[in-house]
PDB file of C-alpha atoms in Angstrom:
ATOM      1  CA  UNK H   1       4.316  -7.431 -32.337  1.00 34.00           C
ATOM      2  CA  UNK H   2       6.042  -5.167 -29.918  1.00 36.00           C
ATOM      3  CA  UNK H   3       4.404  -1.300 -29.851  1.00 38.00           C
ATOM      4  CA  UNK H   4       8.041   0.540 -31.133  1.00 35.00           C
ATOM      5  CA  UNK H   5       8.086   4.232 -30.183  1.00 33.00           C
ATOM      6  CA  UNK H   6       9.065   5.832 -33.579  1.00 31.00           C
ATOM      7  CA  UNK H   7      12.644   6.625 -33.118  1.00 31.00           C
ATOM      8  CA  UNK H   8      13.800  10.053 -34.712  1.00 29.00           C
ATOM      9  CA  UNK H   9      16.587  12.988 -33.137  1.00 29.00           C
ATOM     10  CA  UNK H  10      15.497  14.460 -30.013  1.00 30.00           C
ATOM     11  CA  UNK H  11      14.194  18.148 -30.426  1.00 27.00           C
ATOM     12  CA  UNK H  12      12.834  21.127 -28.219  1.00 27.00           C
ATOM     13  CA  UNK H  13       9.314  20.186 -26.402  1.00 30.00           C
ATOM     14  CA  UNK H  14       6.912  23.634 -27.651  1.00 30.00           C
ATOM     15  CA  UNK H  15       6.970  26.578 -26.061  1.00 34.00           C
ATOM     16  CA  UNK H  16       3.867  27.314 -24.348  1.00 44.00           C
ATOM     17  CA  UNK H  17       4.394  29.614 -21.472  1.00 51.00           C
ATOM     18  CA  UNK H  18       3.799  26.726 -19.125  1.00 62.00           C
ATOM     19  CA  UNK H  19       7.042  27.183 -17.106  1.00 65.00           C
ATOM     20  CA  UNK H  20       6.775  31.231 -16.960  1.00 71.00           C
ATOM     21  CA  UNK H  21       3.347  30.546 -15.224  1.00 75.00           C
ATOM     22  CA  UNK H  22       4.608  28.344 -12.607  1.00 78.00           C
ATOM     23  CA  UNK H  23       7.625  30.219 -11.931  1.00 81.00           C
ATOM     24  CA  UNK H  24       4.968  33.752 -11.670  1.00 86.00           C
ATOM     25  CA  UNK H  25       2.801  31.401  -9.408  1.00 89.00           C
ATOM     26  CA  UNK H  26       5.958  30.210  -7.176  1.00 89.00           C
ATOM     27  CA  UNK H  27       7.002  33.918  -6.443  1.00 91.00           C
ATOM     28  CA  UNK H  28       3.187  35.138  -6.018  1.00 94.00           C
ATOM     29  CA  UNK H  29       2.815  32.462  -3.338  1.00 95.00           C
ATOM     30  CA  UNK H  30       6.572  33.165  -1.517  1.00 94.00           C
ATOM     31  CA  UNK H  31       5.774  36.680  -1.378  1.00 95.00           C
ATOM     32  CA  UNK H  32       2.156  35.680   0.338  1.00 95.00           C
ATOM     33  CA  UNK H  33       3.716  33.233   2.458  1.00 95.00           C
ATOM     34  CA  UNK H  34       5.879  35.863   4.270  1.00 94.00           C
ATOM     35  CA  UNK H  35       3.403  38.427   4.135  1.00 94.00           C
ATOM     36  CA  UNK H  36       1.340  36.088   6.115  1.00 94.00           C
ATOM     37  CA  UNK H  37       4.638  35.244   8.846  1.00 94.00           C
ATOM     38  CA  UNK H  38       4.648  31.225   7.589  1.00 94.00           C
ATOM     39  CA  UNK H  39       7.192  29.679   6.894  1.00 94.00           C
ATOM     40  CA  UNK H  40       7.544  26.616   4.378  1.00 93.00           C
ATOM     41  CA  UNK H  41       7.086  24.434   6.813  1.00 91.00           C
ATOM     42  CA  UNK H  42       4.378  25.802   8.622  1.00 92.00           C
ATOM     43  CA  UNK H  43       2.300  26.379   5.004  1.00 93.00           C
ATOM     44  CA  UNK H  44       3.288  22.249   4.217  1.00 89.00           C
ATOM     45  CA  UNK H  45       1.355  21.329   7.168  1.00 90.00           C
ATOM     46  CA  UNK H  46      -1.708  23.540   6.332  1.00 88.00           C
ATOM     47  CA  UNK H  47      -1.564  22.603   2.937  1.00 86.00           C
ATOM     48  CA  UNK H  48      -0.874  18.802   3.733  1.00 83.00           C
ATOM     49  CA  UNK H  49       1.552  18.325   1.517  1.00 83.00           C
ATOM     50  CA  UNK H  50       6.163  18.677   2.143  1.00 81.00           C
ATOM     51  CA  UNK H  51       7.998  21.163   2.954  1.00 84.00           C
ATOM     52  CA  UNK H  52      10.370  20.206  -0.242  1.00 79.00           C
ATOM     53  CA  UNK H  53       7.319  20.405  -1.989  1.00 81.00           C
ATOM     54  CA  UNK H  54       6.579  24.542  -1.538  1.00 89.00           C
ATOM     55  CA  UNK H  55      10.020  25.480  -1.943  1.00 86.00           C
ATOM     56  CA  UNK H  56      10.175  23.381  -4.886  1.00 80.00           C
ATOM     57  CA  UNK H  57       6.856  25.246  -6.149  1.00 87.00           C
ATOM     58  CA  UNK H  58       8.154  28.658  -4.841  1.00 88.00           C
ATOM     59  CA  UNK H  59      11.320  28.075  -7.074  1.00 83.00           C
ATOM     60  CA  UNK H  60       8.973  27.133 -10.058  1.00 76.00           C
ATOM     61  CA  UNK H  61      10.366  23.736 -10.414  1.00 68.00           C
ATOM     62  CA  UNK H  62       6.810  21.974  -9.556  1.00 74.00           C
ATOM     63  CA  UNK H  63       3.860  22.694 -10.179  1.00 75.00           C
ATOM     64  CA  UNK H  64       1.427  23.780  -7.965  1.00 84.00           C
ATOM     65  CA  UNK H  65      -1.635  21.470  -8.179  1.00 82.00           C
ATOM     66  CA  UNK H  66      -5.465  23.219  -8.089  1.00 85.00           C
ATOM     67  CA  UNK H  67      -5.762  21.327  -4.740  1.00 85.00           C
ATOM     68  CA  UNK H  68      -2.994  23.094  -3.790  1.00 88.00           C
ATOM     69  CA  UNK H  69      -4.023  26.674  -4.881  1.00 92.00           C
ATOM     70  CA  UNK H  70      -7.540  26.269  -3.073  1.00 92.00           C
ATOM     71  CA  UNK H  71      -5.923  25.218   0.378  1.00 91.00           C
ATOM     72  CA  UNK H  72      -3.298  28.219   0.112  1.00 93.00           C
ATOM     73  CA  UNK H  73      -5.625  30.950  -1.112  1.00 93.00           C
ATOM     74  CA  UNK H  74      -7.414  31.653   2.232  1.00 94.00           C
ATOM     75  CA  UNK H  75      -4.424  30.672   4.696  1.00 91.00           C
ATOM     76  CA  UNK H  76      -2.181  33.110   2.623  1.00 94.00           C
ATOM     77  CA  UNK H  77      -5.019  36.028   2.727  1.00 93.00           C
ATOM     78  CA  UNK H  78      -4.292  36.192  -0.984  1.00 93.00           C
ATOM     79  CA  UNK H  79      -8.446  36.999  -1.840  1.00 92.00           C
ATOM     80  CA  UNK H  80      -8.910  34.758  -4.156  1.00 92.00           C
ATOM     81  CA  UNK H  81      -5.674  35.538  -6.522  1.00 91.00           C
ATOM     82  CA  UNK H  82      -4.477  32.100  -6.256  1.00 93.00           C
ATOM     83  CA  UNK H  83      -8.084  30.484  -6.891  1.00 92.00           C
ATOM     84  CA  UNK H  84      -8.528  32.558 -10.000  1.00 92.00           C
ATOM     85  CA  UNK H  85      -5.404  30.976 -11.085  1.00 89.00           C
ATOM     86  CA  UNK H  86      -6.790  27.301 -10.584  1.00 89.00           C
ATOM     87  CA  UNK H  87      -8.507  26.982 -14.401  1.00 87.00           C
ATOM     88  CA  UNK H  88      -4.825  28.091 -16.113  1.00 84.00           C
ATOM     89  CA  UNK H  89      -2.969  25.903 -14.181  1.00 82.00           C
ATOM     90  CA  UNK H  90      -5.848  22.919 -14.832  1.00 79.00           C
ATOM     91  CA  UNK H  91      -5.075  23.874 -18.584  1.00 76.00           C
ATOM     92  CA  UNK H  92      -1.519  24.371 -18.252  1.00 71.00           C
ATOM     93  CA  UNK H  93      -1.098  20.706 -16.974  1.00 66.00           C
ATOM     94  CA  UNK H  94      -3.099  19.346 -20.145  1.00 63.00           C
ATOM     95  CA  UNK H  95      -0.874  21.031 -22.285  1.00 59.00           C
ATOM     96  CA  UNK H  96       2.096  19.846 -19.984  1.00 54.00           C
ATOM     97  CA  UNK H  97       1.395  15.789 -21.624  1.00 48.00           C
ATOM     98  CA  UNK H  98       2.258  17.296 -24.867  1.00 45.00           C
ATOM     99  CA  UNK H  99       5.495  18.998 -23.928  1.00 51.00           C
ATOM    100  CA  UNK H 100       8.047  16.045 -23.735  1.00 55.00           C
ATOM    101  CA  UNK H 101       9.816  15.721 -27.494  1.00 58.00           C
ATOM    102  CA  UNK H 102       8.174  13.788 -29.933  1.00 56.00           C
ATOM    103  CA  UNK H 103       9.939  10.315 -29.222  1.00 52.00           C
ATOM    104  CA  UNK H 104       8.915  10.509 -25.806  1.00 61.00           C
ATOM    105  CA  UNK H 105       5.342  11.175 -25.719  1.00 64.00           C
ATOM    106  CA  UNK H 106       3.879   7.691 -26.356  1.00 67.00           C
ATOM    107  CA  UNK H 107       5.608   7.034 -22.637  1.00 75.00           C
ATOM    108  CA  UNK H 108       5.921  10.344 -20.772  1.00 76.00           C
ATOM    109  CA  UNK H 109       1.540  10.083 -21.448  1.00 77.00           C
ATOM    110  CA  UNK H 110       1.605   6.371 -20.295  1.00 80.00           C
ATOM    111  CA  UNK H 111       3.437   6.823 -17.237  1.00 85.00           C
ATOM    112  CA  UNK H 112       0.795   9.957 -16.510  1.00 83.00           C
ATOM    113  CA  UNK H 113      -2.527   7.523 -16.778  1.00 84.00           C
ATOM    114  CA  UNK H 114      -0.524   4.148 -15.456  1.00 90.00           C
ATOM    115  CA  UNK H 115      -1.918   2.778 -12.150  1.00 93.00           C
ATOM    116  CA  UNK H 116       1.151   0.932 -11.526  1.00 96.00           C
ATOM    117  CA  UNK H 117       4.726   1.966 -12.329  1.00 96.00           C
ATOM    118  CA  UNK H 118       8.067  -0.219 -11.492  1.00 97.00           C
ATOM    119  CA  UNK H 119      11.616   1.835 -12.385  1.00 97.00           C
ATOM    120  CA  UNK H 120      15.107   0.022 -12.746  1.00 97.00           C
ATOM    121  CA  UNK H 121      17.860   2.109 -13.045  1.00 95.00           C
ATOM    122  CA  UNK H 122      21.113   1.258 -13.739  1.00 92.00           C
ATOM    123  CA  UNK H 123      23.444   4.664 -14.525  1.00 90.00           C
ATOM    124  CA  UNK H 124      21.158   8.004 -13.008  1.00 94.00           C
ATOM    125  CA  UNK H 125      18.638   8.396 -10.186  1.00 95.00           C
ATOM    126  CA  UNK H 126      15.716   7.817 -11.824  1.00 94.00           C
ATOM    127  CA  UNK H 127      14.193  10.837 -13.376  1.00 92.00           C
ATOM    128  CA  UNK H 128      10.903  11.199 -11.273  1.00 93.00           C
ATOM    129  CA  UNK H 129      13.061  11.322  -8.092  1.00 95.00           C
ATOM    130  CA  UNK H 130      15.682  13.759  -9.392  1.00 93.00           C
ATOM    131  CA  UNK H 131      16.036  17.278  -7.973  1.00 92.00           C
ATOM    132  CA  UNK H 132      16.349  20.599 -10.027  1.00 91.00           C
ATOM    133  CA  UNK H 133      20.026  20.359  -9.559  1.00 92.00           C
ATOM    134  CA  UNK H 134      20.870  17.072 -10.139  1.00 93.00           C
ATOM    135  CA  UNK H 135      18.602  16.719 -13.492  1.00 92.00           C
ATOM    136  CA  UNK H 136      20.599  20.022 -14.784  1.00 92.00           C
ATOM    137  CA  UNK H 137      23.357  18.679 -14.202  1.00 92.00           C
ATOM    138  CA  UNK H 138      22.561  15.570 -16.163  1.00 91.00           C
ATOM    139  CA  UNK H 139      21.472  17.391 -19.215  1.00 91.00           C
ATOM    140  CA  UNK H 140      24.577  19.323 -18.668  1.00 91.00           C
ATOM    141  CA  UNK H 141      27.052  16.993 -18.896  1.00 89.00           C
ATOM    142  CA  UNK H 142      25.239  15.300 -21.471  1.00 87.00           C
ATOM    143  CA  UNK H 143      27.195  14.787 -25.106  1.00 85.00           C
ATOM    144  CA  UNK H 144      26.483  16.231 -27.311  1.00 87.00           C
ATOM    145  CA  UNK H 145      25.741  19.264 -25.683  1.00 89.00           C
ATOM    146  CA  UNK H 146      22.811  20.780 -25.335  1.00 86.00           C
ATOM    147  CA  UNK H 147      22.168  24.814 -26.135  1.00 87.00           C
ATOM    148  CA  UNK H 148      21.156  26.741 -22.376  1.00 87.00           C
ATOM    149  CA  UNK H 149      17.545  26.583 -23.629  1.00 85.00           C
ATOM    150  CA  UNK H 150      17.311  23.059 -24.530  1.00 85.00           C
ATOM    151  CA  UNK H 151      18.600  22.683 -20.877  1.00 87.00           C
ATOM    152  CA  UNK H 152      15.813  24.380 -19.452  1.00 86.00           C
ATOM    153  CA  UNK H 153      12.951  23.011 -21.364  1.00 84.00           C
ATOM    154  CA  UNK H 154      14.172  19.467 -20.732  1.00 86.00           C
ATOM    155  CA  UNK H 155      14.862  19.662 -16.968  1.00 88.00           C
ATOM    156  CA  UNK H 156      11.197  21.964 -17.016  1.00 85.00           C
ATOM    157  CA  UNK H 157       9.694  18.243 -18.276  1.00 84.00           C
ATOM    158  CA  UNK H 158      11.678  16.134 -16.489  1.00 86.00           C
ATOM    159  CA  UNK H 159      10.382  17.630 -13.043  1.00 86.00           C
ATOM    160  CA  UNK H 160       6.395  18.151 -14.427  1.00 84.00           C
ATOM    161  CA  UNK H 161       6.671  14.787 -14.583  1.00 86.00           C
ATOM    162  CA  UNK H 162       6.769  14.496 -10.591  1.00 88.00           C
ATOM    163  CA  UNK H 163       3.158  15.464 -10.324  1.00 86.00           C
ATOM    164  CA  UNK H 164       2.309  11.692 -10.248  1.00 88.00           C
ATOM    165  CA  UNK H 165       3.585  11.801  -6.295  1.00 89.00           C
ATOM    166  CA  UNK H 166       0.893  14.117  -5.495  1.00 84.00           C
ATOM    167  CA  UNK H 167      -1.838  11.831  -7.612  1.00 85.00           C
ATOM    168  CA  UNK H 168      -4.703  10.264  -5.688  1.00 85.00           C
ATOM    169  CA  UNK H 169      -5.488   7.376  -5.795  1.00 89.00           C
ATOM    170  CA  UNK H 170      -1.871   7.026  -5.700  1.00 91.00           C
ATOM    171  CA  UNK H 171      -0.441   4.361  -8.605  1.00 93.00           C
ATOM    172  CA  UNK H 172       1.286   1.891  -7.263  1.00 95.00           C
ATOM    173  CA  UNK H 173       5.410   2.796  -7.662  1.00 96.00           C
ATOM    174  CA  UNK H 174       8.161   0.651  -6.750  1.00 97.00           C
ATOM    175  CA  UNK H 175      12.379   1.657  -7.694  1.00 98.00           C
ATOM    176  CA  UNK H 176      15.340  -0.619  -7.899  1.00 97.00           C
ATOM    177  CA  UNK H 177      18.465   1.056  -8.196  1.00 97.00           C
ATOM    178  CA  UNK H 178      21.794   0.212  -8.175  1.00 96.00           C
ATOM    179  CA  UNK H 179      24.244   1.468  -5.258  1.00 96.00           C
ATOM    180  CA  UNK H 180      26.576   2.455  -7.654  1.00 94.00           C
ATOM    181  CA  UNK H 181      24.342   5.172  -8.383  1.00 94.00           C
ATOM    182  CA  UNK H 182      24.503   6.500  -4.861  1.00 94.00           C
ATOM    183  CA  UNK H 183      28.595   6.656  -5.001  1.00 92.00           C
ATOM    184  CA  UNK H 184      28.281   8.736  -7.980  1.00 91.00           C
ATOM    185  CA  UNK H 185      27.985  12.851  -6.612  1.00 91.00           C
ATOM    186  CA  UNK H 186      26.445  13.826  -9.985  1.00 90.00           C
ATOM    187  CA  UNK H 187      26.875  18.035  -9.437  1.00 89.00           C
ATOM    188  CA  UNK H 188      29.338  18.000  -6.429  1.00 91.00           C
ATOM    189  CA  UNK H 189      28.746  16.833  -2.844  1.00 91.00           C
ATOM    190  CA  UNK H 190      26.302  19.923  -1.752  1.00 91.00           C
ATOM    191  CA  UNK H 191      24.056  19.002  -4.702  1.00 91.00           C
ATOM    192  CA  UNK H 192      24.218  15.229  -4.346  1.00 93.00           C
ATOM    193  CA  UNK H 193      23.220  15.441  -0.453  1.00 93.00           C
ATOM    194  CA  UNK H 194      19.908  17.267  -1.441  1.00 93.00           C
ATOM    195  CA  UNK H 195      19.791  14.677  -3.756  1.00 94.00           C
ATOM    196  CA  UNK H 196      20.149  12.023  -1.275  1.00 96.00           C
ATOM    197  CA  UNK H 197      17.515  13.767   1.225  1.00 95.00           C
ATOM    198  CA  UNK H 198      15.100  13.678  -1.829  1.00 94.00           C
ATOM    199  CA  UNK H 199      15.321  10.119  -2.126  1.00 96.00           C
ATOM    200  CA  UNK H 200      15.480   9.462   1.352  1.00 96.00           C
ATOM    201  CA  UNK H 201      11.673  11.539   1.280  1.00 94.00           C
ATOM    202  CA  UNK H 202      10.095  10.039  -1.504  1.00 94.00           C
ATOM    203  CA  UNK H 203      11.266   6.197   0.355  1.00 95.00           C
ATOM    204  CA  UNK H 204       9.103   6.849   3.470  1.00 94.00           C
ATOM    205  CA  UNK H 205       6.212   7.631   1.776  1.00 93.00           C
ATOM    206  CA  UNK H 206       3.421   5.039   2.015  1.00 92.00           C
ATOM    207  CA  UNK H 207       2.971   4.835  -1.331  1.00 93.00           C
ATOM    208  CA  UNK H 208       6.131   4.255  -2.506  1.00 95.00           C
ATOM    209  CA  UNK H 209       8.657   1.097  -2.207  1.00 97.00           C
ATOM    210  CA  UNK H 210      12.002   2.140  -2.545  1.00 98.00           C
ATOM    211  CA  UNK H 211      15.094  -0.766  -3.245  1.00 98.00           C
ATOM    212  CA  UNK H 212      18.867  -0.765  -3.471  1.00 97.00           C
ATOM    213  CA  UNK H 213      20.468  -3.520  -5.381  1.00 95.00           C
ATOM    214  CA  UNK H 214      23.939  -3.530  -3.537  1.00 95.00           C
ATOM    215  CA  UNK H 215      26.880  -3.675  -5.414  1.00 92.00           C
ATOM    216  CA  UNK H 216      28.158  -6.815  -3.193  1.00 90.00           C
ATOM    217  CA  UNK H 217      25.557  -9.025  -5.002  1.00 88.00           C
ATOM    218  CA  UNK H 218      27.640 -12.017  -7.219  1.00 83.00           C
ATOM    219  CA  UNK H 219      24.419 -13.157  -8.853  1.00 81.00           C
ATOM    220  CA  UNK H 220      22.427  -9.800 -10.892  1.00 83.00           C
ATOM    221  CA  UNK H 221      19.755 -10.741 -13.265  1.00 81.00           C
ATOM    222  CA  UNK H 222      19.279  -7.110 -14.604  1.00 76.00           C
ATOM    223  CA  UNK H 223      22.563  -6.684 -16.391  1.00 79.00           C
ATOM    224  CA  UNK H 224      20.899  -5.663 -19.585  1.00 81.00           C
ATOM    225  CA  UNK H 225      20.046  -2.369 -18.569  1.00 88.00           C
ATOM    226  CA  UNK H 226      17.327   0.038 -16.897  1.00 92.00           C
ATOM    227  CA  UNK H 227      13.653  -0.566 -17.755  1.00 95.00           C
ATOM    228  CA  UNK H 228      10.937   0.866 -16.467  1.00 95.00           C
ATOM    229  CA  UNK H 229       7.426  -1.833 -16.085  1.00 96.00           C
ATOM    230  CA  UNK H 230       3.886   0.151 -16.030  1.00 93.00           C
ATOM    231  CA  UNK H 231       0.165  -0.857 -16.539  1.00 93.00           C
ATOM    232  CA  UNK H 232      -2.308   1.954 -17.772  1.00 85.00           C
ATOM    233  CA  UNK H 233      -5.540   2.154 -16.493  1.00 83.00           C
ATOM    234  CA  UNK H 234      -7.654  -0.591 -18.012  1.00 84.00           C
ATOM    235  CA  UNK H 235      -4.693  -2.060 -20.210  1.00 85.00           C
ATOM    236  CA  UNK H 236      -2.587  -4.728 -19.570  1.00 88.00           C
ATOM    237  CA  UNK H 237       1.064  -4.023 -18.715  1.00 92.00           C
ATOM    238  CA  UNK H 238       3.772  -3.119 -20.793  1.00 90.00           C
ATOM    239  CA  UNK H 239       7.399  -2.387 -20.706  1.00 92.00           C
ATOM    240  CA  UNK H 240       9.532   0.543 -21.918  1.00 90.00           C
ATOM    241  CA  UNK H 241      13.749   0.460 -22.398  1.00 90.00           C
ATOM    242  CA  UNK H 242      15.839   3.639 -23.721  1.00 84.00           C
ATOM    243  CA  UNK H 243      19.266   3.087 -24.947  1.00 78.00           C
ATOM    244  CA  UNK H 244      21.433   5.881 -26.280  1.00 70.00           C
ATOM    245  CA  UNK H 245      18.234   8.032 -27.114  1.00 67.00           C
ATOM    246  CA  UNK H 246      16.278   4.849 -28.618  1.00 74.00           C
ATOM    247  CA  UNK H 247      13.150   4.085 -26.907  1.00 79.00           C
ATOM    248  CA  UNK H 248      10.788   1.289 -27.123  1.00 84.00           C
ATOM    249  CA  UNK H 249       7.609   0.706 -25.299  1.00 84.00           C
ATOM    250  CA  UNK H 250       6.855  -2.786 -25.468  1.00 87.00           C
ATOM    251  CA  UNK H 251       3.451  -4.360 -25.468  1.00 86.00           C
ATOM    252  CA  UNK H 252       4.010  -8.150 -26.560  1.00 89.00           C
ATOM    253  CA  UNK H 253       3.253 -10.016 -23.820  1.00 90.00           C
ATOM    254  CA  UNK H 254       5.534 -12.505 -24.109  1.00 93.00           C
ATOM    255  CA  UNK H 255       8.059  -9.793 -23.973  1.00 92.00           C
ATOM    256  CA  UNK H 256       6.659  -8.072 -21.415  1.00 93.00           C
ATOM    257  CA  UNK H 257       6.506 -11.114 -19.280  1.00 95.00           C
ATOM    258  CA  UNK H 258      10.342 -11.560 -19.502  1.00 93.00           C
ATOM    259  CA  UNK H 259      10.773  -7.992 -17.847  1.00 95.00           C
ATOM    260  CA  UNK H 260       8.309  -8.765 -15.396  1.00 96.00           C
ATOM    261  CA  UNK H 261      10.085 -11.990 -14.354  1.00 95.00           C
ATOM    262  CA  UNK H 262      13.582 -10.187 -14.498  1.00 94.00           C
ATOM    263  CA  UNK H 263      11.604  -7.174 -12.158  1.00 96.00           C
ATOM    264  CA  UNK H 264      10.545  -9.487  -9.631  1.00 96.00           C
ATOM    265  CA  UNK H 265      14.251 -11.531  -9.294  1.00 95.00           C
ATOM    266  CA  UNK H 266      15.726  -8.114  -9.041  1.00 95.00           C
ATOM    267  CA  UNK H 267      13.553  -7.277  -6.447  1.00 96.00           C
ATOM    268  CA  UNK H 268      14.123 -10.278  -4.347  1.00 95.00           C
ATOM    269  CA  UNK H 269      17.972  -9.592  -4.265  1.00 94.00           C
ATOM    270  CA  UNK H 270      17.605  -6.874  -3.978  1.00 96.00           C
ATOM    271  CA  UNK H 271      17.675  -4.575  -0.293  1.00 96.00           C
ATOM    272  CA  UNK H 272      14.546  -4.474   1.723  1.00 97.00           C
ATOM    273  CA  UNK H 273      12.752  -1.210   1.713  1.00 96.00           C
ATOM    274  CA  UNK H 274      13.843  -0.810   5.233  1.00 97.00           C
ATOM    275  CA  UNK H 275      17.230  -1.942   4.694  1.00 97.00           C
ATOM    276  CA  UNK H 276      17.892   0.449   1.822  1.00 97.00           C
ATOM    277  CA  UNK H 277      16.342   3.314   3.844  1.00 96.00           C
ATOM    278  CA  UNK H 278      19.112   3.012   6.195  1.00 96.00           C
ATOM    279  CA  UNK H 279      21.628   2.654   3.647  1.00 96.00           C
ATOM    280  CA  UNK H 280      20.761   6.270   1.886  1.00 96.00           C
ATOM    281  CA  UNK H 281      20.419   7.568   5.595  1.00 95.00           C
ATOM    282  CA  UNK H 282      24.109   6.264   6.345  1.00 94.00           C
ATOM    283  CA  UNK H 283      25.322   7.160   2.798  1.00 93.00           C
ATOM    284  CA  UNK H 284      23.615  10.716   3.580  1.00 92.00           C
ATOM    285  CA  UNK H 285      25.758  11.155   7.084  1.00 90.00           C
ATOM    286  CA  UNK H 286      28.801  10.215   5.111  1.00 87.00           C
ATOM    287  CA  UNK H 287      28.789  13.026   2.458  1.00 78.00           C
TER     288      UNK H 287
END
């Protein structure tokens, strides 16, 4: 039998002070970065991490990971403020697999423990890749609406959930997605270009294979809709679909093997990894 998330309304994750932290963190650590004469760049390649990656902590849109903290501390002269604030954020990010509503937790805490993860997308850029502007803008527009709050708590999950990039060992992560997608300036041309420069980012890491399925393809075995393929640690893989707020993580393996098989054609029409980074690079000098 297939492992069915139980399917009920979507709600409000908690409130648990989680995102006031990180945005108290991101302006303690801007204010010590200039006090110090370093810019984001320059603190990225002390702290071996990107440059997208501080402002997006400086903003309070990611979180700043204890690895993080203890690199920053001394470079920033901040004497040990940052370190002190290593054991909250440790806790924070416990409490963070518990935040997504109720429907989604059985996934949003697979994904966090997977060791492999394959995403593809059919109508959005997949969530882990979205920017701060982009996923607002999804929630925004979505119907029914959602209430300014609900906005903010959602889009607060959707980007915790980018902490995986910074996981080591790295999982293994592979993306299909459709060009369509890419025509599609979800929150106006300014926003989508970030957008586009995020993706582009997240492609030419090592640890990440990045695909376009081109909309010129006359054969397309994945017409049935996004899915997203992952294997947890020491369990065998399993497969999870969402359709108009109905989610199902699937564990049959005879199911599972279908998506698998339907993955890997995808994959083999799809663009190479090099190919579709110089698609998004020509679609990026186009906007």
């Amino acid at each position: 039998m297939s492992g069915n998330v139980e399917e009920r309304p979507e709600r409000p994750s908690e409130v648990d002070g989680t995102a006031h932290l990180f945005r108290a963190l991101g302006k303690i650590i801007k204010v010590l970065r200039k006090n110090a004469g370093l810019s984001q760049s320059e603190l990225a390649d002390i702290a071996h991490c990107s440059e997208d990656l501080v402002s997006s902590i400086e903003r309070g849109v990611r979180i700043p990971q204890p690895d993080f903290l203890l690199r920053a501390d001394p470079v920033l002269g901040a004497g040990g403020v940052l370190v002190a604030a290593v054991d909250d954020v440790r806790e924070a990010l416990a409490k963070a697999r518990v935040r997504h509503p109720d429907w989604f937790r059985s996934f949003a805490k697979a994904e966090a423990e997977a060791v492999a993860l394959h995403y593809y997308e059919v109508q959005a850029v997949p969530g882990l890749l979205q920017t701060p502007v982009y996923a607002e803008a999804v929630f925004r527009h979505r119907r029914p609406l959602y209430d300014e709050e609900t906005i903010e708590k959602r889009l607060a999950d959707r980007l915790a959930r980018q902490v995986i990039f910074d996981k080591w060992p790295a999982p293994t992560i592979s993306f299909v997605i459709e060009e369509a997608i890419l025509r599609r300036p979800m929150g106006g041309q300014e926003a989508f270009r970030v957008q586009l420069r995020r993706i582009i980012e997240v492609a030419r890491r090592r640890t990440i294979h990045l695909q376009i399925m081109p909309n010129e393809r006359t054969e397309h075995p994945g017409l049935e809709g996004a899915f997203t393929l992952l294997t947890p640690k020491g369990r065998r893989e399993a497969a999870y679909t969402e359709i108009y707020g109905h989610p199902r993580l699937i564990t049959d393996p005879e199911e599972v093997r279908v998506y698998t098989e339907r993955y890997g054609i995808i994959r083999a029409q799809a663009l190479t990894p090099h190919e579709s980074l110089e698609l998004l690079e020509k679609m990026l000098g186009e906007l």
